[in-house]
């Protein structure tokens, strides 16, 4: 609503300006790396199965599942009939939370996403960490490691290889990455693979073993172990979430 916020997203720094509206798949690894002192932001989390089952018009769902972060300026949001998220959330906070209100909120969310799917969405400009004045020099190294993992996660990737892509020693690279992102490079890499598998489970009828191999896992057992750890369910149970309920 005010100020700006910068994300490390898909190996690049993306700055979202004041009064803009953005949509992305929160399951993809991302990290807030900078904000203005007056930043005021609002996040709305919608379960992915809902979005898929809504069958939104246009290509919004496909683009989001393929890793795009899409943005809408305030003027374009108004033109599309999208109200202020801030005002909407403030109204909800003042309203007694009954089952009927929850039903209304779900319907409003779906209507909001349908309007968003028809709006003039675009990808915001990407800035390299080296060009971003307020970000530390070490972030450019982090950016290089993230870019390498985003390119190579379907292959066998080692910590030494990740560190080498940024010109760093593996111990220093691991510490830098963990401090900035709150997780290790290994965990980040596995999450990229899990997200790839989730997309295929939700949108294709591929065999689970083929999905595991396509996502970069060396074995089916390893895929199941990591999937259970990250998603707290089996791949089969996850896939069933995207099957529309019978009417």
Coordinates of C-alpha atoms in Angstrom, one line a residue:
X1 CA 0.0 0.0 0.0
X2 CA 2.9 2.3 0.8
X3 CA 6.7 2.3 0.0
X4 CA 8.2 -0.7 -1.8
X5 CA 9.3 -4.2 -1.1
X6 CA 12.1 -6.2 -2.9
X7 CA 12.0 -10.0 -3.4
X8 CA 14.7 -12.4 -4.3
X9 CA 12.7 -14.3 -6.9
X10 CA 13.8 -16.9 -9.4
X11 CA 17.4 -15.6 -9.2
X12 CA 16.6 -11.9 -9.6
X13 CA 15.7 -9.0 -7.5
X14 CA 12.2 -7.8 -8.1
X15 CA 11.0 -4.5 -6.6
X16 CA 7.2 -4.1 -6.1
X17 CA 6.3 -0.4 -5.9
X18 CA 3.6 1.3 -3.9
X19 CA -0.1 0.8 -4.8
X20 CA 0.6 -2.2 -7.0
X21 CA -1.0 -5.7 -6.8
X22 CA 1.0 -8.8 -7.5
X23 CA 0.3 -12.5 -7.7
X24 CA 2.7 -15.5 -7.5
X25 CA 2.8 -19.1 -6.4
X26 CA 4.0 -18.9 -2.8
X27 CA 5.3 -22.4 -2.8
X28 CA 8.2 -21.3 -5.0
X29 CA 11.2 -20.3 -2.9
X30 CA 11.2 -16.5 -2.4
X31 CA 12.6 -14.1 0.1
X32 CA 12.0 -10.4 1.1
X33 CA 15.5 -8.8 0.9
X34 CA 14.7 -5.1 1.2
X35 CA 11.8 -2.8 2.1
X36 CA 11.5 1.0 2.4
X37 CA 11.1 2.4 5.9
X38 CA 7.5 3.3 5.3
X39 CA 6.5 0.0 3.6
X40 CA 3.0 -1.2 4.3
X41 CA 2.1 -4.5 2.6
X42 CA -0.8 -6.9 2.7
X43 CA -0.6 -10.6 1.7
X44 CA -3.5 -12.9 0.9
X45 CA -2.8 -16.6 0.8
X46 CA -5.1 -18.8 -1.3
X47 CA -4.6 -22.6 -1.3
X48 CA -3.4 -23.8 -4.7
X49 CA -6.1 -26.5 -5.2
X50 CA -8.7 -23.7 -4.9
X51 CA -7.1 -21.7 -7.7
X52 CA -6.8 -24.8 -10.0
X53 CA -10.4 -25.9 -9.3
X54 CA -11.7 -22.4 -10.0
X55 CA -10.6 -22.8 -13.7
X56 CA -9.8 -19.1 -14.0
X57 CA -10.2 -17.5 -17.5
X58 CA -7.1 -16.8 -19.6
X59 CA -3.6 -18.0 -18.8
X60 CA -3.1 -16.7 -15.3
X61 CA -3.1 -20.1 -13.6
X62 CA -0.7 -21.6 -16.1
X63 CA 1.7 -18.7 -15.9
X64 CA 1.7 -18.7 -12.1
X65 CA 2.4 -22.4 -12.0
X66 CA 5.2 -21.9 -14.4
X67 CA 6.9 -19.6 -12.0
X68 CA 5.9 -16.1 -13.2
X69 CA 5.4 -13.3 -10.7
X70 CA 2.7 -11.0 -12.3
X71 CA 2.0 -7.4 -11.3
X72 CA -0.8 -4.9 -11.8
X73 CA -0.5 -1.1 -11.3
X74 CA -3.0 0.6 -9.1
X75 CA -4.6 2.3 -12.1
X76 CA -5.0 -1.0 -13.9
X77 CA -6.4 -2.6 -10.8
X78 CA -9.1 0.1 -10.5
X79 CA -9.9 -0.2 -14.2
X80 CA -10.3 -4.0 -13.7
X81 CA -12.8 -3.5 -10.9
X82 CA -10.4 -4.6 -8.2
X83 CA -10.9 -2.8 -4.9
X84 CA -8.3 -2.0 -2.3
X85 CA -6.9 -5.1 -0.5
X86 CA -6.3 -2.9 2.6
X87 CA -9.9 -1.7 2.8
X88 CA -11.2 -5.2 2.2
X89 CA -9.1 -6.6 5.0
X90 CA -10.0 -3.8 7.4
X91 CA -13.7 -4.5 6.7
X92 CA -13.2 -8.1 7.5
X93 CA -11.5 -7.3 10.8
X94 CA -14.5 -5.3 11.9
X95 CA -17.0 -8.0 10.9
X96 CA -18.1 -10.9 13.2
X97 CA -16.6 -14.1 11.8
X98 CA -19.6 -16.3 11.2
X99 CA -19.8 -19.2 8.7
X100 CA -21.9 -17.0 6.4
X101 CA -19.1 -14.4 6.4
X102 CA -16.5 -17.0 5.6
X103 CA -18.6 -18.2 2.7
X104 CA -18.9 -14.6 1.4
X105 CA -15.1 -14.2 1.7
X106 CA -14.4 -17.3 -0.4
X107 CA -16.8 -16.1 -3.1
X108 CA -15.2 -12.6 -3.0
X109 CA -11.7 -14.2 -3.3
X110 CA -12.8 -16.2 -6.4
X111 CA -14.4 -13.2 -8.0
X112 CA -11.2 -11.2 -7.2
X113 CA -9.0 -13.8 -8.9
X114 CA -11.4 -14.0 -11.9
X115 CA -11.1 -10.2 -12.4
X116 CA -7.4 -10.4 -11.9
X117 CA -7.1 -13.1 -14.6
X118 CA -8.8 -10.7 -17.1
X119 CA -6.6 -7.7 -16.2
X120 CA -3.5 -6.3 -17.8
X121 CA -0.9 -8.3 -15.8
X122 CA 2.8 -8.0 -16.6
X123 CA 6.1 -9.1 -15.2
X124 CA 7.8 -6.4 -13.1
X125 CA 11.3 -5.4 -14.2
X126 CA 14.1 -7.5 -12.8
X127 CA 17.2 -5.8 -11.3
X128 CA 20.4 -7.6 -10.5
X129 CA 21.6 -7.3 -7.0
X130 CA 24.8 -5.6 -8.3
X131 CA 22.6 -2.7 -9.5
X132 CA 20.4 -2.4 -6.5
X133 CA 21.9 0.4 -4.4
X134 CA 20.3 -0.5 -1.0
X135 CA 21.3 -4.2 -1.1
X136 CA 24.6 -5.6 0.2
X137 CA 27.3 -6.8 -2.1
X138 CA 27.0 -10.3 -0.7
X139 CA 23.5 -10.5 -2.1
X140 CA 24.9 -10.6 -5.7
X141 CA 26.6 -13.9 -4.7
X142 CA 23.4 -15.2 -3.3
X143 CA 21.6 -14.2 -6.5
X144 CA 24.2 -16.2 -8.5
X145 CA 23.7 -19.3 -6.4
X146 CA 19.9 -19.1 -6.7
X147 CA 20.2 -18.7 -10.5
X148 CA 22.4 -21.7 -10.7
X149 CA 20.0 -23.9 -8.7
X150 CA 17.0 -22.6 -10.7
X151 CA 18.8 -23.7 -13.9
X152 CA 20.2 -27.0 -12.7
X153 CA 17.9 -28.4 -10.1
X154 CA 16.7 -31.2 -12.4
X155 CA 20.3 -32.5 -12.6
X156 CA 22.6 -33.7 -9.8
X157 CA 23.9 -30.6 -8.0
X158 CA 26.5 -30.5 -5.3
X159 CA 27.2 -27.8 -2.7
X160 CA 30.7 -27.4 -4.2
X161 CA 29.1 -26.7 -7.6
X162 CA 26.6 -24.2 -6.1
X163 CA 29.5 -22.4 -4.3
X164 CA 31.7 -22.4 -7.4
X165 CA 28.9 -20.7 -9.4
X166 CA 29.3 -17.7 -7.1
X167 CA 33.1 -17.9 -6.7
X168 CA 32.9 -18.9 -3.1
X169 CA 34.2 -21.6 -0.7
X170 CA 31.4 -24.1 0.0
X171 CA 31.4 -23.5 3.8
X172 CA 31.1 -19.7 3.3
X173 CA 28.5 -20.1 0.6
X174 CA 26.4 -22.4 2.8
X175 CA 26.6 -19.9 5.7
X176 CA 25.7 -16.9 3.5
X177 CA 22.8 -18.7 1.9
X178 CA 21.4 -20.0 5.2
X179 CA 21.7 -16.6 6.9
X180 CA 19.9 -14.8 4.0
X181 CA 17.2 -17.4 3.3
X182 CA 16.8 -19.2 6.6
X183 CA 17.3 -22.6 5.0
X184 CA 20.3 -24.5 3.6
X185 CA 21.1 -24.6 -0.2
X186 CA 20.3 -28.3 0.0
X187 CA 16.8 -27.6 1.4
X188 CA 16.2 -24.9 -1.2
X189 CA 17.2 -27.2 -4.0
X190 CA 14.8 -29.9 -2.8
X191 CA 12.0 -27.4 -2.6
X192 CA 12.6 -26.4 -6.2
X193 CA 12.3 -30.1 -7.1
X194 CA 9.1 -30.6 -4.9
X195 CA 7.5 -27.5 -6.5
X196 CA 8.2 -29.0 -9.9
X197 CA 6.6 -32.2 -8.9
X198 CA 3.6 -30.5 -7.3
X199 CA 3.0 -28.7 -10.6
X200 CA 3.0 -32.0 -12.5
X201 CA 0.8 -33.7 -10.0
X202 CA -1.7 -30.9 -10.2
X203 CA -1.8 -30.5 -13.9
X204 CA -0.9 -33.8 -15.6
X205 CA -1.7 -37.5 -15.3
X206 CA 2.0 -38.5 -15.4
X207 CA 3.0 -41.6 -13.4
X208 CA 4.5 -40.6 -10.0
X209 CA 7.8 -42.4 -10.8
X210 CA 8.2 -40.3 -14.0
X211 CA 7.4 -37.1 -12.1
X212 CA 10.1 -38.0 -9.5
X213 CA 12.7 -38.5 -12.2
X214 CA 11.6 -35.4 -14.1
X215 CA 11.9 -33.3 -11.0
X216 CA 15.5 -34.3 -10.4
X217 CA 15.3 -36.9 -7.7
X218 CA 17.7 -39.8 -7.9
X219 CA 15.2 -42.4 -6.6
X220 CA 11.5 -42.8 -6.0
X221 CA 12.1 -43.6 -2.3
X222 CA 14.0 -40.3 -1.9
X223 CA 11.2 -38.4 -3.7
X224 CA 8.6 -39.9 -1.3
X225 CA 10.7 -39.1 1.8
X226 CA 11.3 -35.5 0.8
X227 CA 7.7 -35.0 -0.4
X228 CA 6.3 -36.3 2.9
X229 CA 8.7 -34.0 4.8
X230 CA 7.8 -30.9 2.8
X231 CA 4.1 -31.5 2.1
X232 CA 3.0 -33.8 5.0
X233 CA 1.2 -36.1 2.7
X234 CA 1.9 -38.6 -0.1
X235 CA 2.1 -37.5 -3.8
X236 CA -1.1 -39.5 -4.4
X237 CA -2.9 -37.7 -1.7
X238 CA -1.6 -34.3 -2.9
X239 CA -2.9 -35.1 -6.4
X240 CA -6.4 -35.9 -5.1
X241 CA -6.7 -32.3 -3.8
X242 CA -7.0 -31.1 -7.3
X243 CA -9.8 -33.4 -8.4
X244 CA -13.0 -31.3 -8.4
X245 CA -15.6 -32.6 -6.0
X246 CA -18.5 -34.4 -7.5
X247 CA -21.7 -32.4 -7.8

